[in-house]
PDB file of C-alpha atoms and ligand atoms in Angstrom:
ATOM      1  CA  MET A   1      -0.159   0.329  -0.389  1.00 84.00           C
ATOM      2  CA  HIS A   2       1.609   3.091  -1.117  1.00 92.00           C
ATOM      3  CA  LYS A   3      -1.402   6.804  -0.023  1.00 97.00           C
ATOM      4  CA  PRO A   4       1.054   9.634  -0.359  1.00 97.00           C
ATOM      5  CA  ALA A   5      -0.288  13.122  -0.397  1.00 98.00           C
ATOM      6  CA  ASN A   6      -2.052  14.549  -3.484  1.00 97.00           C
ATOM      7  CA  ASN A   7      -0.242  17.791  -2.718  1.00 97.00           C
ATOM      8  CA  ASP A   8      -0.701  20.852  -4.259  1.00 97.00           C
ATOM      9  CA  PHE A   9       2.439  22.036  -3.342  1.00 98.00           C
ATOM     10  CA  PRO A  10       5.454  20.866  -2.952  1.00 98.00           C
ATOM     11  CA  ILE A  11       6.079  19.373   0.509  1.00 98.00           C
ATOM     12  CA  LEU A  12       8.909  17.061   2.148  1.00 98.00           C
ATOM     13  CA  HIS A  13       9.370  13.717   1.148  1.00 97.00           C
ATOM     14  CA  GLN A  14       8.438  12.396   4.747  1.00 98.00           C
ATOM     15  CA  LEU A  15       5.098  14.511   5.014  1.00 98.00           C
ATOM     16  CA  ARG A  16       3.849  13.684   1.370  1.00 98.00           C
ATOM     17  CA  GLU A  17       4.184   9.271   2.268  1.00 98.00           C
ATOM     18  CA  ARG A  18       3.165   9.932   5.634  1.00 98.00           C
ATOM     19  CA  TRP A  19      -0.414   8.423   6.508  1.00 98.00           C
ATOM     20  CA  SER A  20      -2.451   6.355   8.895  1.00 98.00           C
ATOM     21  CA  PRO A  21      -2.984   2.330   8.195  1.00 98.00           C
ATOM     22  CA  ARG A  22      -4.564   0.106   9.928  1.00 98.00           C
ATOM     23  CA  ALA A  23      -3.345  -2.845   8.963  1.00 98.00           C
ATOM     24  CA  PHE A  24      -0.034  -3.293  10.177  1.00 98.00           C
ATOM     25  CA  SER A  25       2.989  -5.981   9.736  1.00 97.00           C
ATOM     26  CA  SER A  26       3.484  -8.541  12.871  1.00 93.00           C
ATOM     27  CA  ARG A  27       7.605  -7.550  11.875  1.00 97.00           C
ATOM     28  CA  PRO A  28       9.050  -6.048  15.580  1.00 97.00           C
ATOM     29  CA  VAL A  29      10.693  -2.411  15.312  1.00 98.00           C
ATOM     30  CA  PRO A  30      13.957  -2.095  16.221  1.00 98.00           C
ATOM     31  CA  PRO A  31      14.576  -1.551  19.337  1.00 98.00           C
ATOM     32  CA  GLU A  32      16.392   1.846  18.052  1.00 98.00           C
ATOM     33  CA  SER A  33      14.284   3.162  15.687  1.00 98.00           C
ATOM     34  CA  VAL A  34      12.452   3.451  18.990  1.00 98.00           C
ATOM     35  CA  ARG A  35      14.340   5.650  20.309  1.00 98.00           C
ATOM     36  CA  SER A  36      14.816   7.358  17.903  1.00 98.00           C
ATOM     37  CA  LEU A  37      11.035   8.298  17.338  1.00 98.00           C
ATOM     38  CA  LEU A  38      10.772   8.801  21.291  1.00 99.00           C
ATOM     39  CA  GLU A  39      14.206  11.440  20.531  1.00 99.00           C
ATOM     40  CA  ALA A  40      12.349  13.461  17.916  1.00 98.00           C
ATOM     41  CA  ALA A  41       9.142  13.645  20.299  1.00 99.00           C
ATOM     42  CA  ARG A  42      11.045  15.399  22.828  1.00 98.00           C
ATOM     43  CA  TRP A  43      12.778  17.777  20.595  1.00 98.00           C
ATOM     44  CA  ALA A  44       9.459  19.423  19.841  1.00 98.00           C
ATOM     45  CA  PRO A  45       9.025  22.800  20.987  1.00 98.00           C
ATOM     46  CA  SER A  46       6.843  23.764  23.476  1.00 98.00           C
ATOM     47  CA  ALA A  47       5.681  27.081  25.335  1.00 97.00           C
ATOM     48  CA  TYR A  48       7.807  28.104  28.392  1.00 97.00           C
ATOM     49  CA  ASN A  49       9.789  24.101  27.323  1.00 98.00           C
ATOM     50  CA  THR A  50       7.750  23.579  29.871  1.00 98.00           C
ATOM     51  CA  GLN A  51       7.225  19.779  27.681  1.00 98.00           C
ATOM     52  CA  PRO A  52       4.501  18.802  29.469  1.00 98.00           C
ATOM     53  CA  TRP A  53       4.340  15.673  27.178  1.00 98.00           C
ATOM     54  CA  ARG A  54       5.111  12.406  28.340  1.00 98.00           C
ATOM     55  CA  PHE A  55       4.174   8.767  27.169  1.00 99.00           C
ATOM     56  CA  ILE A  56       3.425   5.301  27.737  1.00 99.00           C
ATOM     57  CA  ILE A  57       4.799   2.898  25.562  1.00 98.00           C
ATOM     58  CA  ALA A  58       4.047  -1.265  25.416  1.00 98.00           C
ATOM     59  CA  VAL A  59       6.595  -2.556  23.226  1.00 98.00           C
ATOM     60  CA  ARG A  60       4.857  -6.265  22.709  1.00 98.00           C
ATOM     61  CA  GLU A  61       8.151  -8.111  21.658  1.00 97.00           C
ATOM     62  CA  GLN A  62       9.091  -6.607  25.665  1.00 98.00           C
ATOM     63  CA  SER A  63       5.932  -7.779  27.617  1.00 98.00           C
ATOM     64  CA  GLU A  64       3.372  -9.883  26.641  1.00 98.00           C
ATOM     65  CA  ALA A  65       1.196  -8.844  29.546  1.00 98.00           C
ATOM     66  CA  GLU A  66       2.177  -5.271  28.735  1.00 98.00           C
ATOM     67  CA  PHE A  67       0.977  -5.015  25.444  1.00 98.00           C
ATOM     68  CA  GLU A  68      -2.124  -6.805  26.266  1.00 98.00           C
ATOM     69  CA  SER A  69      -2.494  -3.867  29.351  1.00 98.00           C
ATOM     70  CA  ALA A  70      -2.416  -1.628  27.221  1.00 98.00           C
ATOM     71  CA  LEU A  71      -4.631  -2.777  24.753  1.00 98.00           C
ATOM     72  CA  ALA A  72      -7.393  -2.953  26.899  1.00 98.00           C
ATOM     73  CA  CYS A  73      -6.772   0.441  27.634  1.00 98.00           C
ATOM     74  CA  ILE A  74      -8.271   1.549  23.690  1.00 98.00           C
ATOM     75  CA  ASN A  75     -11.988   1.254  22.905  1.00 98.00           C
ATOM     76  CA  GLU A  76     -13.921  -1.724  20.792  1.00 98.00           C
ATOM     77  CA  TYR A  77     -12.821  -0.264  18.011  1.00 97.00           C
ATOM     78  CA  ASN A  78      -9.787   0.925  17.134  1.00 98.00           C
ATOM     79  CA  ARG A  79      -8.580  -2.762  19.709  1.00 98.00           C
ATOM     80  CA  GLY A  80      -9.971  -4.776  16.443  1.00 96.00           C
ATOM     81  CA  TRP A  81      -6.931  -3.645  14.128  1.00 98.00           C
ATOM     82  CA  ALA A  82      -4.540  -2.136  16.718  1.00 98.00           C
ATOM     83  CA  THR A  83      -3.362  -5.640  17.847  1.00 98.00           C
ATOM     84  CA  ALA A  84      -1.975  -6.204  15.261  1.00 97.00           C
ATOM     85  CA  ALA A  85       0.999  -3.068  16.018  1.00 98.00           C
ATOM     86  CA  PRO A  86       3.678  -4.210  17.397  1.00 98.00           C
ATOM     87  CA  ILE A  87       4.319  -1.059  19.625  1.00 98.00           C
ATOM     88  CA  LEU A  88       1.000   1.159  21.601  1.00 98.00           C
ATOM     89  CA  LEU A  89       1.739   3.923  22.982  1.00 99.00           C
ATOM     90  CA  PHE A  90       0.010   7.190  25.004  1.00 99.00           C
ATOM     91  CA  ALA A  91       0.683  10.405  24.639  1.00 98.00           C
ATOM     92  CA  VAL A  92      -0.740  11.825  28.013  1.00 98.00           C
ATOM     93  CA  ALA A  93       0.552  15.906  28.943  1.00 98.00           C
ATOM     94  CA  GLU A  94       0.734  18.201  32.438  1.00 98.00           C
ATOM     95  CA  THR A  95      -2.166  19.726  32.186  1.00 98.00           C
ATOM     96  CA  HIS A  96      -0.241  22.503  34.551  1.00 97.00           C
ATOM     97  CA  PHE A  97       2.667  24.725  35.115  1.00 95.00           C
ATOM     98  CA  GLU A  98       4.560  24.663  38.168  1.00 93.00           C
ATOM     99  CA  ASN A  99       3.227  27.484  39.402  1.00 93.00           C
ATOM    100  CA  ARG A 100      -0.265  25.931  39.034  1.00 93.00           C
ATOM    101  CA  SER A 101      -1.939  28.235  36.375  1.00 97.00           C
ATOM    102  CA  VAL A 102      -3.430  26.131  33.518  1.00 97.00           C
ATOM    103  CA  ASN A 103      -1.479  25.447  30.394  1.00 98.00           C
ATOM    104  CA  ARG A 104      -3.645  26.105  28.345  1.00 98.00           C
ATOM    105  CA  HIS A 105      -0.868  24.716  25.477  1.00 98.00           C
ATOM    106  CA  ALA A 106      -0.122  21.349  27.261  1.00 98.00           C
ATOM    107  CA  PHE A 107      -2.508  19.358  24.511  1.00 98.00           C
ATOM    108  CA  HIS A 108      -0.924  21.671  21.825  1.00 98.00           C
ATOM    109  CA  ASP A 109       2.742  20.712  22.750  1.00 98.00           C
ATOM    110  CA  SER A 110       1.629  17.140  23.243  1.00 98.00           C
ATOM    111  CA  GLY A 111      -0.130  17.099  19.703  1.00 98.00           C
ATOM    112  CA  GLN A 112       3.623  18.814  18.629  1.00 98.00           C
ATOM    113  CA  ALA A 113       5.423  15.988  20.274  1.00 98.00           C
ATOM    114  CA  ILE A 114       3.631  13.746  18.425  1.00 98.00           C
ATOM    115  CA  ALA A 115       4.005  14.799  15.061  1.00 98.00           C
ATOM    116  CA  GLY A 116       8.214  15.772  15.087  1.00 98.00           C
ATOM    117  CA  LEU A 117       7.633  11.329  16.381  1.00 98.00           C
ATOM    118  CA  THR A 118       5.065  10.746  12.746  1.00 98.00           C
ATOM    119  CA  VAL A 119       7.171  12.376  11.068  1.00 98.00           C
ATOM    120  CA  GLN A 120      10.691  10.772  12.290  1.00 98.00           C
ATOM    121  CA  ALA A 121       8.761   7.218  11.402  1.00 98.00           C
ATOM    122  CA  THR A 122       8.302   7.864   8.503  1.00 98.00           C
ATOM    123  CA  ALA A 123      12.155   8.344   7.234  1.00 98.00           C
ATOM    124  CA  LEU A 124      12.558   5.047   9.306  1.00 98.00           C
ATOM    125  CA  GLY A 125      10.075   3.328   7.308  1.00 98.00           C
ATOM    126  CA  LEU A 126       6.977   2.776   9.962  1.00 98.00           C
ATOM    127  CA  TYR A 127       3.928   4.158  10.562  1.00 98.00           C
ATOM    128  CA  VAL A 128       1.755   5.602  13.253  1.00 98.00           C
ATOM    129  CA  HIS A 129      -1.662   5.547  13.914  1.00 98.00           C
ATOM    130  CA  GLN A 130      -2.987   7.823  16.240  1.00 98.00           C
ATOM    131  CA  MET A 131      -6.746   6.873  17.608  1.00 98.00           C
ATOM    132  CA  ALA A 132      -9.074   9.358  19.665  1.00 98.00           C
ATOM    133  CA  GLY A 133     -10.588   6.148  21.014  1.00 98.00           C
ATOM    134  CA  ILE A 134      -9.481   4.924  24.013  1.00 98.00           C
ATOM    135  CA  LEU A 135     -10.196   4.446  27.284  1.00 98.00           C
ATOM    136  CA  ILE A 136      -9.268   7.981  29.957  1.00 98.00           C
ATOM    137  CA  ASP A 137     -10.591   5.794  32.977  1.00 98.00           C
ATOM    138  CA  GLU A 138      -8.598   2.570  31.736  1.00 98.00           C
ATOM    139  CA  ILE A 139      -5.050   4.701  31.134  1.00 98.00           C
ATOM    140  CA  ARG A 140      -5.507   6.607  34.225  1.00 98.00           C
ATOM    141  CA  GLN A 141      -5.921   3.424  36.736  1.00 98.00           C
ATOM    142  CA  THR A 142      -4.369   0.566  34.243  1.00 98.00           C
ATOM    143  CA  TYR A 143      -1.115   3.302  34.584  1.00 98.00           C
ATOM    144  CA  SER A 144      -1.461   5.080  37.604  1.00 98.00           C
ATOM    145  CA  LEU A 145      -1.331   7.981  36.466  1.00 98.00           C
ATOM    146  CA  PRO A 146      -0.645  11.421  40.044  1.00 98.00           C
ATOM    147  CA  ALA A 147      -2.978  14.716  39.383  1.00 97.00           C
ATOM    148  CA  GLY A 148      -2.724  16.383  36.701  1.00 98.00           C
ATOM    149  CA  PHE A 149      -1.574  13.815  34.177  1.00 98.00           C
ATOM    150  CA  GLU A 150      -4.203  14.351  31.199  1.00 98.00           C
ATOM    151  CA  PRO A 151      -4.310  11.176  28.544  1.00 98.00           C
ATOM    152  CA  VAL A 152      -3.749  12.979  25.129  1.00 98.00           C
ATOM    153  CA  CYS A 153      -4.635  10.388  22.764  1.00 98.00           C
ATOM    154  CA  GLY A 154      -3.173   6.335  21.834  1.00 98.00           C
ATOM    155  CA  ALA A 155      -1.841   6.026  18.973  1.00 99.00           C
ATOM    156  CA  ALA A 156       0.369   1.692  16.955  1.00 98.00           C
ATOM    157  CA  ILE A 157       3.720   2.406  15.821  1.00 98.00           C
ATOM    158  CA  GLY A 158       4.336  -0.591  13.311  1.00 98.00           C
ATOM    159  CA  TYR A 159       5.566  -1.516   9.177  1.00 98.00           C
ATOM    160  CA  LEU A 160       2.983  -2.081   6.632  1.00 98.00           C
ATOM    161  CA  GLY A 161       0.488  -4.529   7.035  1.00 98.00           C
ATOM    162  CA  GLU A 162      -1.700  -6.547   4.245  1.00 97.00           C
ATOM    163  CA  ALA A 163      -4.952  -4.417   3.691  1.00 97.00           C
ATOM    164  CA  ASP A 164      -6.137  -7.673   2.514  1.00 96.00           C
ATOM    165  CA  ASN A 165      -5.667  -9.173   6.132  1.00 94.00           C
ATOM    166  CA  LEU A 166      -8.162  -6.471   6.921  1.00 96.00           C
ATOM    167  CA  ALA A 167     -12.262  -7.022   8.248  1.00 95.00           C
ATOM    168  CA  ASP A 168     -14.314  -5.660   5.119  1.00 96.00           C
ATOM    169  CA  ASP A 169     -15.126  -2.841   6.347  1.00 96.00           C
ATOM    170  CA  LEU A 170     -12.087  -1.513   7.559  1.00 97.00           C
ATOM    171  CA  LYS A 171      -9.716  -2.826   4.338  1.00 97.00           C
ATOM    172  CA  GLN A 172     -11.877   0.107   2.294  1.00 97.00           C
ATOM    173  CA  LYS A 173     -11.267   2.665   4.967  1.00 97.00           C
ATOM    174  CA  GLU A 174      -7.198   1.173   3.959  1.00 97.00           C
ATOM    175  CA  LEU A 175      -8.083   1.343   0.442  1.00 96.00           C
ATOM    176  CA  ALA A 176     -10.420   5.013   0.248  1.00 96.00           C
ATOM    177  CA  PRO A 177      -8.392   7.381  -1.419  1.00 95.00           C
ATOM    178  CA  ARG A 178      -7.247  10.794   0.914  1.00 97.00           C
ATOM    179  CA  ALA A 179      -8.153  14.074   0.839  1.00 97.00           C
ATOM    180  CA  ARG A 180      -8.234  17.572   2.139  1.00 98.00           C
ATOM    181  CA  ARG A 181     -10.288  20.316   2.763  1.00 98.00           C
ATOM    182  CA  PRO A 182      -8.029  22.841   0.443  1.00 98.00           C
ATOM    183  CA  LEU A 183      -5.852  25.570   1.280  1.00 98.00           C
ATOM    184  CA  SER A 184      -8.189  28.795   0.134  1.00 98.00           C
ATOM    185  CA  GLU A 185     -11.254  27.384   2.530  1.00 98.00           C
ATOM    186  CA  THR A 186      -8.036  27.258   5.240  1.00 98.00           C
ATOM    187  CA  VAL A 187      -6.643  30.365   5.282  1.00 98.00           C
ATOM    188  CA  PHE A 188      -7.661  33.530   5.517  1.00 98.00           C
ATOM    189  CA  SER A 189      -6.599  37.061   5.216  1.00 98.00           C
ATOM    190  CA  ALA A 190      -8.567  39.821   5.746  1.00 97.00           C
ATOM    191  CA  SER A 191     -11.420  37.985   7.087  1.00 98.00           C
ATOM    192  CA  TRP A 192     -12.677  35.218   8.686  1.00 98.00           C
ATOM    193  CA  GLY A 193     -13.385  33.190   5.294  1.00 97.00           C
ATOM    194  CA  GLN A 194     -11.651  35.321   3.449  1.00 98.00           C
ATOM    195  CA  SER A 195      -9.088  33.627   1.639  1.00 98.00           C
ATOM    196  CA  ALA A 196      -5.967  34.644   0.928  1.00 98.00           C
ATOM    197  CA  ALA A 197      -3.944  35.087  -1.973  1.00 96.00           C
ATOM    198  CA  LEU A 198      -0.974  32.826  -1.168  1.00 93.00           C
TER     199      LEU A 198
HETATM  200  C1  LIG B 201      -5.716  12.828  17.701  1.00 69.51           C
HETATM  201  C2  LIG B 201      -6.226  11.854  16.806  1.00 69.51           C
HETATM  202  C3  LIG B 201      -7.020  10.841  16.880  1.00 69.51           C
HETATM  203  C4  LIG B 201      -7.226  10.007  16.154  1.00 69.51           C
HETATM  204  N1  LIG B 201      -8.659   8.869  16.069  1.00 69.51           N
HETATM  205  C5  LIG B 201      -8.203   7.463  15.737  1.00 69.51           C
HETATM  206  C6  LIG B 201      -9.968   6.857  15.660  1.00 69.51           C
HETATM  207  O1  LIG B 201     -10.150   6.508  17.361  1.00 69.51           O
HETATM  208  N2  LIG B 201      -9.262   5.671  15.313  1.00 69.51           N
HETATM  209  C7  LIG B 201      -9.028   5.595  14.397  1.00 69.51           C
HETATM  210  O2  LIG B 201      -9.580   5.119  13.185  1.00 69.51           O
HETATM  211  N3  LIG B 201      -8.029   6.810  14.152  1.00 69.51           N
HETATM  212  C8  LIG B 201      -8.389   7.892  14.028  1.00 69.51           C
HETATM  213  N4  LIG B 201      -7.119   9.315  13.431  1.00 69.51           N
HETATM  214  C9  LIG B 201      -6.781   9.199  12.544  1.00 69.51           C
HETATM  215  C10 LIG B 201      -7.268   9.726  11.468  1.00 69.51           C
HETATM  216  O3  LIG B 201      -8.699   9.281  11.382  1.00 69.51           O
HETATM  217  C11 LIG B 201      -6.510   9.940  10.451  1.00 69.51           C
HETATM  218  O4  LIG B 201      -5.590  10.739  10.968  1.00 69.51           O
HETATM  219  C12 LIG B 201      -7.134  10.263   9.495  1.00 69.51           C
HETATM  220  O5  LIG B 201      -8.715   9.934   8.699  1.00 69.51           O
HETATM  221  C13 LIG B 201      -6.510  11.776   8.182  1.00 69.51           C
HETATM  222  O6  LIG B 201      -6.304   9.900   8.175  1.00 69.51           O
HETATM  223  P1  LIG B 201      -4.706  10.360   7.124  1.00 69.51           P
HETATM  224  O7  LIG B 201      -3.577  10.267   8.787  1.00 69.51           O
HETATM  225  O8  LIG B 201      -4.099   8.454   6.671  1.00 69.51           O
HETATM  226  O9  LIG B 201      -3.957  11.431   6.815  1.00 69.51           O
HETATM  227  C14 LIG B 201      -6.943   9.561  14.459  1.00 69.51           C
HETATM  228  C15 LIG B 201      -6.129  11.236  14.234  1.00 69.51           C
HETATM  229  C16 LIG B 201      -5.336  11.880  14.950  1.00 69.51           C
HETATM  230  C17 LIG B 201      -4.623  13.038  14.667  1.00 69.51           C
END
C-alpha cells in the first residue's frame, strides 16, 4: 500500500508519504528505532519549554502482558485493528504549569511532540496511527496517572501490513483515497472566510 498525499504544492517527502494505516505487520521494530521516535518527540517545541508531554509505551516483543494491558485501554473499534501493531503508545499531558496556572498549550504541545514522532517514523519506514478512541479512566487506573496529568491520545506504531488481512469495512477505509480541505478554505486573510492570496 502506498497512499501519498495528493499535495497541491511541494512538501517534504516524509509529510507526503505519511498516512494512518490500520493494517500493521507483526514485524518487530528495532529498539534503536523506538529510541529515535521518542527522541524526535522529546525535541518538540513547547510553551516556555515546559515539555508537558509524557509517553507510555508497550512493545509487544518486550512484554506480552504489558501490551495486553495497553490494548485494554483502547476502545473496542480501535482494538480490532491496533492489536496487530507491535507497539502501542499513549501521550499524556501535564495540564498545569509549576505555578499551578492552567497550561492551555499542554495538548497542543503534546500534539507537536507526536507530530515529530510521526515524521521520524516515516523516515524510518514506520507508520503511526493515532487514536482518539482510548479509554481515559482505564489509562488513569492502569498506569496510576498522578493528578494533573491527562491522557491525550493513543497511537499504534509499526511497519505496514496487508490490507487483505483487515475485515471488509476496515479494508474499504484502508483503500479509500485520502482527502483534505483546500488551502483556499483553510487560510484566511482580512476577515474570516476570506481566502488569503497565497
Ligand atoms: C488525534 C487523532 C485521533 C484519531 N483517532 C482515531 C481513532 O480513534 N480511530 C481511527 O481509526 N483513526 C483515528 N485517527 C486517524 C484519522 O482518522 C486520520 O489521521 C485521518 O483520517 C487522516 O488520514 P491520514 O492520517 O491517513 O492522512 C486519529 C487521528 C488523530 C490525529
